[in-house]
Amino acid sequence: MTDERARVRVTSPWTERPRALPRRTATSEIDAQSEVGEIYLRTLLRAQLRAALAVLGMLVLTIGMLPLIFWLTPQLTQWQLFGMPVSWGVLGFGCYPVLVLLAWRYVRVAERNERAFARVVERS
Amino acid sequence: MDEVGVSPVPGLVALVLVTVATLAIGTWGLRLSRTTSDFFVASRSVRPGLNAYAISGEYISGASFLGVAGLVLVFGAEMLWYPVGWTAGYLVLLCLVAAPLRRSGAYTLPDFAEARLGSRAVRRASAALVVAVGWLYLLPQFSGAGVALAAATGMPTWSGGLIVAVVVVLNVLAGGMRSVTFVQAFQFWLKLTALLVPLVFLVLVWLGDGATSPATIDAGGITGKVWADPIDSIGDHPLYSTYSLMVATFLGTMGLPHVVVRFYTNPDGRAARQTTLAVLALLGCFYVLPPVYGALGRIYAPDLIASGSSDSVVLMLPVRMIGGIGSDLLLALLTAGAFAAFLATSSGLTVAVAGVITQDITSRRFEGITAFRISAVVAVVVPLLLSLLTRDTAVATVVGLAFAMAAATFCPLLVLGIWWRGLTDLGALAGLLVGGVLTGAAVIDNLLVDRSGGWFAALVAQPAAWAVPLAFLTMVVVSRATPSRVPVHTTRFLVRLHTPETVSLDRD
């Protein structure tokens, strides 16, 4: 067994403040536009965009489908409810609660995303 | 129009009362508004509740208060898409724009464009479009006010628009945005009450008369069956027209200058969201009402269709159904509501357009509040003159075109500016140009040429479905072709837009 490798001495560093590097917070990473900051931002952006698109997708699937539904099923206009056609009730009264519900849902998710983001950023 | 014995007295009394109340609240607001910041954005300190009333009060225009009922009376259920779209627009705005727009710290759309893209050229293009959309929206307010006041009081048609213009200018000159906030919150309640109270009586009368279904009545050349159908053939391509209208209203709301300006008065992004949610609820309550007037008009006032004064159906119903002193009181209430509707929307638009004119033109020559006051006068006089010079146009048609133009220009700018890092100044400029020119051409064609049927007519009457995707596409393609022009501060700016205010960032 040859002894070509230099001997390595393992000791603890004799410095007073071994970790005296400037503390890097998440907010400073974001401010400095570092790669870590980029990741923080991208995470938040994706989460918020996903929340928005989910709710807008629901809008398309509910109210956005109505013209097609009315177009394909003209019977909806013949069926009556309290003297008015069913399609009238759906369009004149039924749409608004759906819209408010979707909006309420979005606000909840968006605020949850922001709280989660604030927690992550402030803990690190 | 007053052959059915409409007395001018209740209408005139209502007119005077609303004017006095508006100016009184405006003056009261004056004592609170001291600085230029108060004038523009109420110093960004309006609570979500009050702000939601103000936004709704401002948003519910004469087109909503009178126009929807008139359209429903004539064309039926397919016109219900308008109020649904006007409300759904706030959902899209909430999801894509509300909080980031508030956090951008900009006051107007041109401010946003310049801050995001660092380009004077995009700023100028946005400013021109704000003024174009604003005037396109003000024009029908003035002509609609003329028609409404003529119906209620027998005054000449031109005088209504003039009165609205004068009151708006006085009010804006007196207090700016702060007083407008109070005035508009008051006007929301006035409008809701004015529509709700008479309706209770009218529905009771209708029930007492045996509750005939409006869907069984043939009037104005349209059978009850066609009238009740939400997708039916006034035009040749109803499915296309309906979807195109949806695109315009869903995406156009976020680009209306008077709506956007209001968002800067919220204290922070979270409040901007809460405000929008409240606005949706308030609009939902309001928009249930006007179509019922239209439906009742089918039974009690079908002659208004033939005489071409269907827009006055809301005002005429109490006279037709109740009569006597009761109908006078209800007519006064409805006139007050209609006048408030014209005033509120015109004030908001005037503040928004004047804000842009101040920042981009008059502030170079005059300072602070003086520049704003001069701009306010300019912002009102031009559309007023246009409304006196052009022929009568249906309020809702022109309003619909304003929505289409906003959807094809500011919607792509805001959505891509807030969510996409790759947007460049050239891309934005090209997109604004394509959207603005295409919809602008459609507007001019609609106002000047009367087309009868066919695909081309349908495409021009509802341009949003093709103009909005084209504008988006142009912005993306041109931005992709000029990647070196992505502003260096893009990431920093997007961080500011999306980070909640609780996180302490460097937000210079």
XYZ file of C-alpha atoms in Angstrom:
632
model
C 0.000 0.000 0.000
C 1.706 3.174 -1.243
C 1.249 6.417 0.588
C 0.765 8.823 -2.310
C -2.139 10.631 -0.890
C -1.365 13.520 1.367
C -2.554 13.251 4.834
C -5.627 15.243 5.551
C -6.132 16.644 8.959
C -9.693 17.043 10.038
C -10.253 19.684 12.669
C -12.888 22.078 13.683
C -12.298 25.567 12.321
C -10.867 27.947 14.892
C -12.896 30.909 13.738
C -15.035 32.915 16.088
C -18.081 33.080 13.819
C -18.017 30.187 11.438
C -21.254 31.208 9.808
C -20.713 34.917 9.469
C -21.944 34.941 5.870
C -24.737 37.489 5.311
C -28.037 35.866 6.134
C -30.041 35.304 2.966
C -33.756 35.593 3.515
C -36.346 34.535 0.998
C -37.453 38.106 0.487
C -33.901 39.218 -0.245
C -33.566 36.339 -2.717
C -36.679 37.556 -4.456
C -35.493 41.166 -4.384
C -32.104 40.167 -5.764
C -33.766 38.231 -8.596
C -31.602 35.210 -7.809
C -32.490 31.742 -9.047
C -33.942 30.873 -5.653
C -36.087 34.003 -5.837
C -37.203 32.966 -9.315
C -38.378 29.644 -7.918
C -40.356 31.335 -5.153
C -42.040 33.603 -7.666
C -42.731 30.852 -10.177
C -44.353 28.738 -7.467
C -46.686 31.553 -6.431
C -47.472 32.553 -10.021
C -48.332 28.974 -10.975
C -50.518 28.452 -7.921
C -52.426 31.684 -8.516
C -52.807 31.068 -12.229
C -54.048 27.549 -11.545
C -56.630 28.928 -9.102
C -57.788 31.515 -11.635
C -57.984 29.079 -14.527
C -59.846 26.516 -12.428
C -62.576 29.029 -11.621
C -62.690 30.396 -15.177
C -62.911 26.807 -16.422
C -65.949 26.341 -14.207
C -67.413 29.517 -15.691
C -66.963 28.158 -19.223
C -68.451 24.787 -18.256
C -71.528 26.308 -16.589
C -72.622 29.629 -18.081
C -70.404 29.228 -21.126
C -72.284 26.075 -22.100
C -75.736 27.646 -21.780
C -76.029 28.985 -25.355
C -75.156 25.552 -26.702
C -77.607 23.866 -24.341
C -80.421 26.247 -25.297
C -79.534 25.802 -28.951
C -79.655 22.007 -28.737
C -82.719 21.696 -26.488
C -85.402 24.152 -27.600
C -87.820 22.325 -25.283
C -86.353 24.289 -22.373
C -88.243 27.282 -23.689
C -91.540 25.424 -23.831
C -91.442 24.026 -20.299
C -92.878 26.579 -17.931
C -92.206 27.432 -14.327
C -94.456 30.008 -12.602
C -95.756 31.125 -15.985
C -92.302 31.747 -17.427
C -90.170 29.490 -19.655
C -87.509 27.488 -17.819
C -84.744 28.976 -19.972
C -85.817 32.412 -18.790
C -85.491 31.447 -15.163
C -82.049 29.962 -15.744
C -80.752 32.995 -17.604
C -82.535 35.805 -15.788
C -82.175 34.509 -12.233
C -80.078 31.357 -12.022
C -76.780 32.684 -13.427
C -76.084 35.231 -10.716
C -75.816 32.914 -7.686
C -73.453 30.723 -9.730
C -71.247 33.727 -10.488
C -71.127 34.851 -6.854
C -70.345 31.302 -5.723
C -67.472 30.990 -8.209
C -66.089 34.373 -7.137
C -66.279 33.432 -3.459
C -64.481 30.175 -4.191
C -61.702 31.984 -6.075
C -61.138 34.548 -3.326
C -60.796 31.752 -0.783
C -58.245 29.793 -2.838
C -56.252 32.883 -3.829
C -55.977 34.074 -0.239
C -54.962 30.599 0.901
C -52.192 30.555 -1.723
C -50.945 33.926 -0.538
C -50.957 32.890 3.107
C -49.008 29.741 2.257
C -46.507 31.795 0.276
C -46.091 34.297 3.097
C -45.479 31.445 5.552
C -42.809 29.849 3.370
C -41.064 33.135 2.688
C -41.055 34.296 6.281
C -39.940 30.988 7.762
C -36.872 30.579 5.582
C -95.150 60.420 -26.139
C -97.300 61.794 -23.359
C -100.583 60.830 -25.004
C -101.220 58.432 -22.109
C -101.341 61.378 -19.728
C -97.830 61.465 -18.289
C -97.612 64.554 -16.132
C -94.231 66.283 -16.339
C -94.344 67.316 -12.666
C -93.155 64.104 -10.932
C -90.333 63.649 -13.442
C -89.139 67.224 -13.007
C -89.297 67.037 -9.212
C -87.253 63.831 -9.282
C -84.736 65.449 -11.602
C -84.238 68.416 -9.305
C -83.985 66.239 -6.175
C -81.343 63.928 -7.657
C -79.336 66.887 -8.915
C -79.450 68.641 -5.550
C -78.583 65.447 -3.652
C -75.713 64.674 -6.014
C -74.242 68.146 -5.757
C -74.785 68.256 -1.983
C -72.929 64.993 -1.416
C -70.310 66.145 -3.891
C -69.789 69.368 -1.940
C -69.679 67.501 1.339
C -66.939 65.358 -0.209
C -65.104 68.530 -1.219
C -64.300 69.326 2.378
C -62.560 65.975 2.579
C -60.617 66.261 -0.643
C -57.638 68.511 -0.260
C -54.808 67.096 -2.322
C -54.408 66.001 -5.915
C -54.229 62.425 -4.666
C -57.689 62.839 -3.105
C -58.935 64.060 -6.427
C -57.598 61.142 -8.406
C -57.865 58.091 -6.219
C -59.435 59.211 -2.965
C -55.949 58.778 -1.453
C -56.342 54.994 -1.761
C -58.249 54.644 1.453
C -61.755 53.590 0.504
C -63.088 50.581 2.447
C -64.125 47.497 0.395
C -67.802 47.869 1.376
C -68.129 51.512 0.375
C -65.979 50.931 -2.660
C -68.158 48.027 -3.818
C -71.271 50.219 -3.623
C -69.438 52.937 -5.523
C -68.199 50.559 -8.228
C -71.644 49.028 -8.671
C -73.268 52.442 -8.564
C -70.902 53.635 -11.243
C -71.211 50.520 -13.362
C -75.015 50.387 -13.536
C -75.521 52.760 -16.408
C -78.568 53.987 -18.246
C -78.087 50.990 -20.529
C -78.676 48.736 -17.529
C -81.435 50.733 -15.889
C -83.571 51.496 -18.954
C -81.938 49.840 -21.960
C -82.087 46.200 -20.853
C -85.817 46.354 -20.163
C -86.399 47.990 -23.540
C -84.372 45.354 -25.349
C -86.089 42.520 -23.488
C -89.458 44.033 -24.376
C -88.610 44.050 -28.070
C -86.296 41.096 -28.601
C -86.899 38.905 -25.570
C -84.764 36.419 -23.717
C -81.716 36.643 -25.962
C -81.089 40.105 -24.507
C -80.672 38.556 -21.047
C -77.116 37.684 -22.090
C -76.176 41.352 -21.698
C -76.694 41.661 -17.917
C -75.283 38.159 -17.363
C -72.166 39.140 -19.320
C -71.843 42.486 -17.534
C -71.807 40.626 -14.211
C -69.605 37.724 -15.336
C -67.050 40.282 -16.529
C -66.325 41.005 -12.885
C -65.601 37.332 -12.219
C -62.998 37.304 -15.002
C -61.615 40.589 -13.693
C -61.455 39.151 -10.170
C -59.587 36.018 -11.257
C -57.073 37.544 -13.634
C -56.614 41.194 -12.806
C -58.023 42.615 -9.552
C -55.305 42.099 -6.924
C -52.229 42.357 -9.217
C -53.587 45.506 -10.824
C -53.998 47.165 -7.430
C -50.496 46.068 -6.406
C -48.967 47.471 -9.564
C -49.399 50.867 -7.915
C -50.414 52.478 -11.193
C -53.437 54.759 -11.449
C -54.614 54.399 -15.034
C -54.214 51.825 -17.776
C -51.496 53.924 -19.484
C -49.660 54.038 -16.128
C -49.804 50.270 -15.958
C -48.596 49.895 -19.540
C -45.653 52.203 -18.961
C -44.673 50.690 -15.624
C -44.827 47.159 -16.985
C -43.140 47.702 -20.332
C -41.112 50.848 -19.784
C -42.269 52.305 -23.085
C -43.648 55.751 -23.820
C -45.105 54.543 -27.116
C -47.252 51.853 -25.434
C -48.293 54.462 -22.893
C -49.487 56.821 -25.602
C -51.351 54.065 -27.464
C -53.105 53.038 -24.231
C -53.998 56.638 -23.447
C -55.555 57.102 -26.882
C -57.549 53.889 -26.430
C -58.780 54.894 -22.962
C -60.114 58.114 -24.412
C -61.670 56.251 -27.382
C -63.403 53.633 -25.209
C -64.442 56.275 -22.681
C -66.021 58.525 -25.294
C -67.666 55.578 -27.028
C -69.270 54.752 -23.680
C -70.158 58.358 -22.808
C -71.873 59.015 -26.141
C -74.844 56.677 -25.549
C -75.122 57.891 -21.939
C -75.838 61.420 -23.129
C -78.177 60.459 -25.939
C -79.933 57.912 -23.697
C -80.460 60.546 -21.002
C -82.094 62.720 -23.623
C -84.549 59.991 -24.630
C -85.370 59.094 -21.024
C -86.002 62.634 -19.849
C -88.061 63.374 -22.932
C -90.276 60.395 -22.075
C -90.625 61.279 -18.402
C -90.985 65.052 -18.540
C -91.706 65.999 -22.136
C -88.540 68.112 -22.375
C -86.790 68.318 -25.756
C -84.455 65.383 -26.392
C -81.224 67.388 -26.546
C -81.759 68.920 -23.109
C -81.440 65.645 -21.173
C -77.881 64.993 -22.295
C -76.982 68.615 -21.632
C -78.329 68.492 -18.061
C -76.425 65.282 -17.325
C -73.241 66.796 -18.751
C -73.543 69.981 -16.703
C -74.226 68.165 -13.418
C -71.351 65.755 -14.055
C -68.913 68.567 -14.766
C -70.003 70.547 -11.685
C -69.713 67.487 -9.513
C -66.325 66.372 -10.812
C -64.992 69.925 -10.680
C -66.150 70.245 -7.102
C -64.758 67.129 -5.560
C -62.964 64.758 -7.867
C -62.839 61.096 -7.000
C -63.527 61.284 -3.283
C -66.847 63.018 -3.706
C -67.627 60.777 -6.656
C -67.145 57.767 -4.371
C -69.834 58.984 -1.956
C -72.124 60.118 -4.742
C -71.901 56.781 -6.463
C -72.459 54.746 -3.334
C -75.614 56.832 -2.796
C -76.642 56.342 -6.385
C -76.355 52.569 -6.170
C -78.955 52.500 -3.421
C -81.099 54.991 -5.254
C -81.051 52.859 -8.398
C -81.763 49.615 -6.587
C -84.636 51.139 -4.601
C -86.006 52.941 -7.623
C -86.250 49.702 -9.552
C -87.288 47.383 -6.723
C -90.122 49.328 -5.045
C -92.235 49.983 -8.158
C -91.655 46.409 -9.284
C -93.269 45.048 -6.123
C -96.454 46.994 -6.921
C -96.348 46.106 -10.604
C -95.978 42.391 -9.912
C -98.874 42.551 -7.429
C -101.038 44.147 -10.115
C -99.912 41.487 -12.589
C -100.825 38.694 -10.137
C -104.183 40.378 -9.521
C -104.807 40.436 -13.255
C -104.422 36.672 -13.448
C -100.675 36.465 -14.090
C -100.746 36.064 -17.867
C -97.487 34.636 -19.120
C -95.629 37.160 -21.310
C -94.429 34.199 -23.344
C -97.930 33.721 -24.739
C -98.176 37.197 -26.241
C -97.342 38.049 -29.830
C -96.290 41.658 -30.215
C -94.019 43.830 -32.283
C -93.797 41.264 -35.070
C -92.328 38.634 -32.745
C -94.330 35.668 -31.509
C -94.316 34.784 -27.827
C -92.450 31.579 -28.549
C -89.614 33.313 -30.379
C -89.581 36.061 -27.744
C -89.076 33.552 -24.926
C -86.224 31.753 -26.673
C -82.761 32.802 -25.434
C -81.083 31.769 -28.699
C -83.224 33.003 -31.492
C -82.896 34.484 -34.825
C -83.036 38.237 -34.831
C -79.763 38.015 -36.719
C -78.845 35.179 -39.032
C -76.293 33.538 -36.816
C -77.632 33.653 -33.262
C -75.186 31.142 -31.784
C -72.176 33.074 -33.097
C -73.633 36.413 -31.985
C -74.357 35.120 -28.490
C -70.869 33.702 -27.993
C -69.244 36.805 -29.432
C -71.283 38.978 -27.076
C -70.129 36.763 -24.205
C -66.483 37.228 -25.205
C -66.955 41.002 -25.394
C -68.707 41.392 -22.043
C -66.711 38.752 -20.113
C -63.344 40.143 -21.229
C -64.246 43.782 -21.843
C -65.181 44.700 -18.278
C -61.563 44.658 -17.117
C -60.637 47.133 -19.852
C -63.277 49.778 -19.156
C -61.469 52.906 -17.997
C -63.927 53.849 -15.251
C -63.858 50.345 -13.779
C -60.075 50.096 -13.742
C -59.523 53.478 -12.111
C -61.713 52.429 -9.201
C -59.357 49.603 -8.297
C -56.600 51.976 -7.322
C -58.763 53.399 -4.566
C -58.538 50.094 -2.660
C -56.014 50.063 0.196
C -54.360 46.808 -0.969
C -54.650 43.790 -3.267
C -56.645 41.740 -0.796
C -59.182 44.564 -0.414
C -59.382 44.764 -4.214
C -60.511 41.120 -4.272
C -63.023 41.587 -1.456
C -64.420 44.624 -3.253
C -64.846 42.688 -6.494
C -66.631 39.845 -4.733
C -69.036 42.325 -3.145
C -69.581 44.027 -6.515
C -70.565 40.694 -8.061
C -73.152 40.117 -5.352
C -74.584 43.643 -5.682
C -74.784 43.447 -9.482
C -76.426 40.027 -9.216
C -79.153 41.539 -7.035
C -79.698 44.452 -9.382
C -79.690 42.696 -12.749
C -82.527 40.368 -11.779
C -84.903 43.352 -11.900
C -84.764 45.100 -15.329
C -85.775 42.039 -17.398
C -88.963 41.705 -15.342
C -89.965 45.202 -16.474
C -89.349 44.145 -20.053
C -91.491 41.042 -19.588
C -94.355 42.990 -17.983
C -94.090 45.536 -20.789
C -94.894 42.702 -23.191
C -98.343 42.465 -21.580
C -99.113 46.057 -20.611
C -97.221 48.272 -23.053
C -96.683 46.391 -26.338
C -97.474 49.565 -28.314
C -94.120 51.055 -27.257
C -92.409 48.634 -29.661
C -94.210 50.027 -32.687
C -93.696 53.640 -31.615
C -89.950 53.043 -31.255
C -89.823 54.201 -27.641
C -89.194 50.814 -26.049
C -86.357 52.293 -23.961
C -88.956 54.141 -21.905
C -90.868 50.993 -20.915
C -89.501 51.117 -17.339
C -90.882 54.638 -16.909
C -94.211 53.942 -18.609
C -95.327 50.815 -16.744
C -96.597 52.471 -13.528
C -98.763 54.806 -15.595
C -100.147 51.906 -17.619
C -100.688 49.480 -14.765
C -101.594 51.599 -11.747
C -102.486 55.183 -12.612
C -103.401 58.063 -10.300
C -101.225 59.590 -7.604
C -99.509 56.254 -6.917
C -98.201 56.049 -10.447
C -96.968 59.642 -10.237
C -94.887 58.787 -7.176
C -93.495 55.630 -8.758
C -92.718 57.498 -11.966
C -90.830 60.113 -9.961
C -88.843 57.382 -8.239
C -88.029 55.655 -11.528
C -87.021 58.928 -13.184
C -84.733 59.637 -10.245
C -83.153 56.201 -10.633
C -82.698 56.580 -14.380
C -81.181 60.036 -13.998
C -78.869 58.697 -11.277
C -77.833 55.893 -13.624
C -76.839 58.305 -16.370
C -75.089 60.602 -13.866
C -73.119 57.871 -12.109
C -71.669 56.222 -15.186
C -70.934 59.545 -16.863
C -69.152 60.828 -13.727
C -66.990 57.743 -13.466
C -66.078 57.822 -17.136
C -65.376 61.542 -16.962
C -63.004 61.100 -14.028
C -61.227 58.251 -15.831
C -60.904 59.983 -19.190
C -59.984 63.274 -17.517
C -57.327 61.481 -15.475
C -55.681 60.210 -18.643
C -55.960 63.547 -20.446
C -54.467 65.274 -17.385
C -51.491 62.963 -17.133
C -50.678 62.856 -20.796
C -51.616 66.296 -22.072
C -52.803 69.085 -19.801
C -50.398 68.556 -16.877
C -47.599 69.798 -19.109
C -49.135 73.273 -19.190
C -51.107 73.542 -15.958
C -50.530 72.226 -12.507
C -52.346 69.692 -10.323
C -56.011 70.317 -9.820
C -56.335 73.000 -12.491
C -55.097 70.592 -15.155
C -57.604 67.970 -13.950
C -60.485 70.448 -14.079
C -59.671 71.533 -17.626
C -59.420 67.885 -18.682
C -62.797 67.107 -17.104
C -64.493 69.765 -19.209
C -62.830 68.450 -22.375
C -63.749 64.868 -21.466
C -67.454 65.796 -21.293
C -67.811 68.323 -24.085
C -66.530 66.122 -26.919
C -68.933 63.167 -26.470
C -71.769 65.594 -25.684
C -71.256 67.326 -29.026
C -71.003 63.953 -30.745
C -74.267 62.829 -29.153
C -75.999 65.973 -30.385
C -74.595 65.613 -33.893
C -74.966 61.873 -34.570
C -78.238 60.148 -35.143
C -79.958 58.230 -32.345
C -78.316 54.918 -31.674
C -79.591 52.194 -29.384
C -77.846 52.660 -26.038
C -77.034 48.982 -25.574
C -75.603 48.571 -29.097
C -72.994 51.291 -28.672
C -72.219 50.147 -25.139
C -71.719 46.629 -26.524
C -69.209 47.968 -29.056
C -67.322 49.805 -26.305
C -67.044 46.474 -24.488
C -65.769 44.768 -27.654
C -63.102 47.430 -28.123
C -61.972 47.184 -24.494
C -61.870 43.380 -24.773
C -59.740 43.465 -27.923
C -57.194 45.954 -26.579
C -56.824 46.207 -22.805
C -57.760 42.619 -21.965
C -54.723 41.145 -23.778
C -52.480 43.911 -22.420
C -53.558 43.304 -18.819
C -53.723 39.508 -18.917
C -50.390 39.020 -20.689
C -48.787 41.858 -18.742
C -49.760 40.317 -15.431
C -49.204 36.623 -16.154
C -46.621 36.330 -18.927
C -42.997 37.335 -18.597
C -42.320 37.285 -22.320
C -44.385 40.367 -23.224
C -42.389 43.086 -24.983
C -43.191 46.700 -25.796
C -43.392 45.995 -29.528
C -45.682 43.005 -28.936
C -48.028 45.068 -26.782
C -48.028 47.927 -29.255
C -48.797 45.637 -32.196
C -51.591 43.905 -30.268
C -53.181 47.178 -29.160
C -53.006 48.426 -32.735
C -54.566 45.290 -34.258
C -57.330 45.123 -31.633
C -58.020 48.850 -31.738
C -58.088 49.157 -35.528
C -60.252 46.056 -36.075
C -62.863 46.947 -33.467
C -62.660 50.634 -34.392
C -63.489 49.746 -37.987
C -66.396 47.612 -36.776
C -67.690 50.517 -34.670
C -67.595 52.941 -37.580
C -69.256 50.405 -39.872
C -72.008 49.815 -37.313
C -72.680 53.504 -36.791
C -72.735 54.404 -40.474
C -73.834 51.398 -42.525
C -77.052 49.438 -42.135
C -76.298 45.848 -43.110
C -79.031 43.311 -43.560
C -78.225 39.744 -42.643
C -75.515 37.348 -43.714
C -72.278 36.237 -42.097
C -70.469 39.513 -42.714
C -73.125 41.524 -40.892
C -73.003 39.153 -37.921
C -69.196 39.325 -37.770
C -69.181 43.122 -37.874
C -72.037 43.585 -35.406
C -70.272 41.400 -32.806
C -66.547 41.717 -33.549
C -65.205 40.418 -30.216
C -65.081 36.697 -31.056
C -62.527 37.216 -33.835
C -60.858 40.505 -32.831
C -59.915 39.425 -29.283
C -58.073 36.205 -30.301
C -56.317 38.104 -33.099
C -55.124 40.769 -30.658
C -53.866 38.113 -28.217
C -52.136 36.245 -31.048
C -50.448 39.403 -32.333
C -49.137 40.294 -28.896
C -47.719 36.827 -28.319
C -46.223 36.347 -31.797
C -44.581 39.788 -31.980
C -43.286 39.454 -28.404
C -41.818 36.042 -29.236
C -40.146 37.559 -32.309
C -38.516 40.314 -30.228
C -37.268 38.463 -27.117
C -34.364 40.865 -26.631
C -36.834 43.618 -25.819
C -38.275 41.972 -22.715
C -37.811 44.711 -20.086
C -35.003 43.954 -17.605
C -37.222 44.724 -14.628
C -39.930 42.236 -15.668
C -39.345 39.684 -12.904
C -39.126 42.371 -10.263
C -42.371 43.924 -11.489
C -44.219 40.595 -11.542
C -43.001 39.867 -8.024
C -44.578 43.103 -6.908
C -47.865 42.260 -8.667
C -48.277 38.835 -7.110
C -46.712 39.083 -3.659
C -49.167 39.774 -0.841
C -48.580 43.049 0.995
C -47.907 41.181 4.251
C -44.563 40.042 2.850
C -42.060 42.860 3.217
C -40.384 43.272 -0.128
C -38.411 46.057 -1.656
C -41.347 47.769 -3.373
C -39.729 50.958 -4.609
